[in-house]
Amino acid sequence: MSFGNKNHDDQDSGFVSRNERFGVDQKKEIQPENRGSFLREALNLILSVVIAFVLFLVIRTYLFYPFQVVGDSMVPTLETGDRLILNKLAEINRFDIVVFPAPDGTDEEYVKRIIGLPGDEITYFQDELYINGKKIEEHYLEALREDSDQALTGDFTLFSLTGEATVPEDMYFVLGDNRNVSKDSRVFGFIPAAQIEGTADLRLWPLNKIGIIDDNGAEE
C-alpha cells in the first residue's frame, strides 16, 4: 500500500495542467485595486466632459458665439451664408458690424453697421454722411456705388427720422450697407445698447473670405 501511495504522490507532483502550462488561472478575478483604477478613470472622463461643457456654455454666453448671415442688407460686406464669430465683450465703436434681435419682436436677428454713437448728430445729404457737421467717407460703400448710377442713401437728418437732434444716451443708430434694401434705424429707430449681442469680428465661412472683418477702411 505504501508503494502505491508513493507512485500516486509522484504522479501528482509531476503533473502540470494545460492552463498552468500556459499561465492561465481559471480562478483569477478582478482585483480590488483594478476595480478602483477603472472607477477613477471613468470619473475622470465624466469630469472632463462636464468641465468642457461648462466652458462651452461660458464662452458662448459671455465671450463669443457663432452667427450665420441671412439676407442682403449688408451686401457686399456680408452675404447670405456667411458664418461669423461674434465678440460679446468688445467695446462698440463707429462702423462696427453688430447683431441684435429684430425690433419687430420676431425670432430673427439683424446684422447692421453702427453709424451713430450716443451724442452724435447725423445727416445724409447728396449721398454723403455728415456726423456732427463733419463729412465722413464710407469706403465700404464704394463697390455698390461703382455698380449704381443712383444715390445709395436718400437725404435725411436724424431729427426728421426720429424727432431727436442727437443719438440718445445708451442708444445707437444703425444702417445696413445695402441701403436700398436694408430695414434699419431709418425704419425702426434707435437700438438700445443692451440689445446688442456682439460685434462681428471674425468670418469663418466662406473659406476664401475667412479672417478678421474690418471696417473696410472707413474713417471717422
Coordinates of C-alpha atoms in Angstrom, one line a residue:
M1 CA 0.0 0.0 0.0
S2 CA 2.8 2.4 0.8
F3 CA 4.4 1.7 -2.5
G4 CA 1.2 2.5 -4.3
N5 CA 0.8 5.8 -2.4
K6 CA 4.3 6.7 -3.3
N7 CA 3.6 6.3 -7.0
H8 CA 0.4 8.3 -6.6
D9 CA 2.3 11.2 -4.9
D10 CA 4.9 11.1 -7.6
Q11 CA 2.3 11.3 -10.3
D12 CA 0.6 14.3 -8.6
S13 CA 3.9 16.1 -8.1
G14 CA 4.9 15.7 -11.7
F15 CA 1.5 16.6 -13.3
V16 CA 1.1 20.1 -14.9
S17 CA -2.3 21.2 -16.3
R18 CA -2.7 22.8 -19.7
N19 CA -3.9 26.1 -18.1
E20 CA -0.9 26.2 -15.7
R21 CA 1.5 25.4 -18.6
F22 CA 0.3 28.5 -20.5
G23 CA -0.1 30.7 -17.5
V24 CA -3.9 30.7 -17.4
D25 CA -5.5 30.9 -14.0
Q26 CA -9.2 29.9 -14.2
K27 CA -9.9 31.2 -10.8
K28 CA -8.3 34.6 -11.4
E29 CA -10.7 37.5 -10.6
I30 CA -10.5 41.3 -10.9
Q31 CA -8.5 42.6 -8.0
P32 CA -10.0 45.4 -5.9
E33 CA -7.2 47.7 -6.9
N34 CA -8.0 47.2 -10.6
R35 CA -11.7 47.9 -9.9
G36 CA -10.7 51.1 -8.2
S37 CA -8.5 52.2 -11.1
F38 CA -11.3 51.7 -13.6
L39 CA -13.7 53.8 -11.5
R40 CA -11.2 56.6 -11.2
E41 CA -10.7 56.6 -15.0
A42 CA -14.4 56.7 -15.6
L43 CA -14.9 59.5 -13.1
N44 CA -12.0 61.5 -14.6
L45 CA -13.6 61.1 -18.1
I46 CA -17.0 62.2 -16.8
L47 CA -15.5 65.2 -15.0
S48 CA -13.6 66.2 -18.2
V49 CA -16.8 66.1 -20.2
V50 CA -18.6 68.2 -17.7
I51 CA -15.9 70.8 -17.5
A52 CA -15.7 71.0 -21.3
F53 CA -19.5 71.5 -21.5
V54 CA -19.4 74.2 -18.8
L55 CA -16.6 76.0 -20.6
F56 CA -18.5 75.9 -23.8
L57 CA -21.6 77.4 -22.2
V58 CA -19.5 80.2 -20.6
I59 CA -17.7 81.0 -23.8
R60 CA -21.0 81.0 -25.8
T61 CA -22.9 83.0 -23.2
Y62 CA -20.3 85.6 -22.2
L63 CA -17.5 85.7 -24.7
F64 CA -18.1 84.5 -28.3
Y65 CA -20.8 82.7 -30.3
P66 CA -21.4 81.8 -33.9
F67 CA -23.8 83.6 -36.2
Q68 CA -24.9 82.9 -39.8
V69 CA -25.9 85.8 -42.0
V70 CA -29.3 85.7 -43.7
G71 CA -30.5 88.4 -46.1
D72 CA -29.0 91.0 -48.4
S73 CA -29.0 94.1 -46.1
M74 CA -25.2 94.0 -45.6
V75 CA -24.2 93.1 -49.2
P76 CA -21.4 93.3 -50.4
T77 CA -19.7 93.3 -47.0
L78 CA -21.6 90.3 -45.8
E79 CA -23.8 87.8 -47.8
T80 CA -26.3 85.1 -47.0
G81 CA -24.5 82.0 -45.7
D82 CA -21.5 83.9 -44.3
R83 CA -20.6 82.4 -40.9
L84 CA -19.3 84.8 -38.3
I85 CA -18.0 84.7 -34.7
L86 CA -19.5 87.4 -32.6
N87 CA -17.4 89.1 -29.8
K88 CA -19.6 89.8 -26.8
L89 CA -17.0 91.7 -24.9
A90 CA -15.7 94.2 -27.4
E91 CA -16.3 97.9 -27.0
I92 CA -18.7 99.2 -29.6
N93 CA -17.2 101.8 -32.0
R94 CA -18.5 103.6 -35.0
F95 CA -18.7 101.4 -38.1
D96 CA -18.6 98.2 -36.1
I97 CA -20.9 95.5 -37.5
V98 CA -23.3 94.3 -34.8
V99 CA -26.0 91.8 -34.2
F100 CA -29.2 92.4 -32.3
P101 CA -32.8 90.9 -32.1
A102 CA -35.2 92.2 -34.7
P103 CA -37.1 95.2 -33.2
D104 CA -40.4 93.9 -34.5
G105 CA -40.4 91.1 -32.0
T106 CA -39.9 88.2 -34.4
D107 CA -37.4 85.4 -33.8
E108 CA -35.0 86.9 -36.4
E109 CA -31.7 88.6 -35.6
Y110 CA -30.4 91.7 -37.6
V111 CA -26.9 92.4 -38.6
K112 CA -26.2 96.1 -39.3
R113 CA -23.4 98.7 -39.1
I114 CA -23.1 101.3 -36.3
I115 CA -23.3 104.8 -37.8
G116 CA -24.3 106.9 -34.9
L117 CA -23.0 106.8 -31.3
P118 CA -24.6 108.5 -28.3
G119 CA -24.5 112.2 -28.7
D120 CA -24.0 112.2 -32.5
E121 CA -25.8 114.5 -34.9
I122 CA -26.4 112.6 -38.2
T123 CA -27.2 114.0 -41.6
Y124 CA -27.2 112.5 -45.1
F125 CA -27.1 115.0 -48.0
Q126 CA -26.5 114.1 -51.6
D127 CA -25.4 110.6 -50.7
E128 CA -22.8 111.8 -48.2
L129 CA -22.7 111.1 -44.5
Y130 CA -22.1 114.0 -42.1
I131 CA -21.6 113.4 -38.4
N132 CA -21.6 116.4 -36.1
G133 CA -21.2 118.6 -39.2
K134 CA -18.1 116.7 -40.5
K135 CA -18.2 114.8 -43.8
I136 CA -17.3 111.1 -43.2
E137 CA -16.2 108.8 -46.0
E138 CA -17.9 105.4 -46.2
H139 CA -15.4 103.3 -48.1
Y140 CA -17.4 100.2 -47.5
L141 CA -20.0 101.5 -50.0
E142 CA -17.5 102.1 -52.9
A143 CA -18.3 98.7 -54.6
L144 CA -22.0 99.5 -54.5
R145 CA -21.5 103.0 -55.8
E146 CA -19.5 101.6 -58.8
D147 CA -22.4 99.4 -59.7
S148 CA -25.1 102.0 -59.4
D149 CA -25.8 105.3 -61.1
Q150 CA -28.3 106.3 -58.4
A151 CA -27.8 107.6 -54.8
L152 CA -27.5 104.8 -52.3
T153 CA -28.8 106.8 -49.3
G154 CA -31.6 109.3 -49.5
D155 CA -31.3 112.7 -47.8
F156 CA -32.4 112.8 -44.2
T157 CA -31.5 114.3 -40.8
L158 CA -31.6 112.4 -37.6
F159 CA -34.4 114.8 -36.4
S160 CA -36.5 114.2 -39.5
L161 CA -36.5 110.5 -38.9
T162 CA -36.6 110.2 -35.1
G163 CA -37.6 113.6 -33.7
E164 CA -34.2 113.6 -31.8
A165 CA -31.5 116.1 -32.6
T166 CA -28.8 113.7 -31.4
V167 CA -28.5 109.9 -30.7
P168 CA -29.8 109.4 -27.1
E169 CA -27.6 108.0 -24.4
D170 CA -27.2 104.2 -24.4
M171 CA -28.6 104.1 -27.9
Y172 CA -27.1 103.6 -31.4
F173 CA -28.2 104.5 -34.9
V174 CA -27.6 101.6 -37.4
L175 CA -27.7 101.2 -41.1
G176 CA -27.2 98.3 -43.5
D177 CA -24.5 98.7 -46.1
N178 CA -27.0 97.8 -48.9
R179 CA -29.0 100.9 -48.3
N180 CA -31.7 100.4 -50.9
V181 CA -32.9 97.1 -49.4
S182 CA -31.9 97.4 -45.7
K183 CA -34.5 97.8 -42.9
D184 CA -32.6 99.7 -40.3
S185 CA -32.8 102.7 -38.0
R186 CA -34.4 104.7 -40.8
V187 CA -37.4 102.5 -40.2
F188 CA -37.3 101.2 -36.6
G189 CA -35.3 104.0 -34.9
F190 CA -32.5 103.6 -32.4
I191 CA -31.2 100.4 -31.0
P192 CA -30.6 100.2 -27.2
A193 CA -27.1 99.3 -26.2
A194 CA -28.4 96.5 -24.0
Q195 CA -29.9 94.7 -27.0
I196 CA -26.7 94.4 -29.0
E197 CA -25.5 90.8 -28.7
G198 CA -22.0 91.3 -30.1
T199 CA -19.7 92.7 -32.8
A200 CA -18.9 90.7 -35.9
D201 CA -15.1 90.4 -35.7
L202 CA -14.3 87.2 -37.4
R203 CA -15.7 85.4 -40.5
L204 CA -15.2 81.6 -40.7
W205 CA -17.1 81.0 -43.9
P206 CA -16.7 81.0 -46.9
L207 CA -13.1 79.8 -46.9
N208 CA -12.0 82.4 -49.5
K209 CA -13.1 85.2 -47.1
I210 CA -12.0 83.7 -43.8
G211 CA -10.4 86.2 -41.5
I212 CA -10.9 89.3 -39.4
I213 CA -13.8 91.6 -40.6
D214 CA -12.5 95.2 -40.6
D215 CA -14.3 98.5 -41.2
N216 CA -13.4 98.4 -44.9
G217 CA -11.2 101.4 -44.4
A218 CA -14.0 103.6 -43.1
E219 CA -12.7 106.7 -41.3
E220 CA -14.3 108.9 -38.8

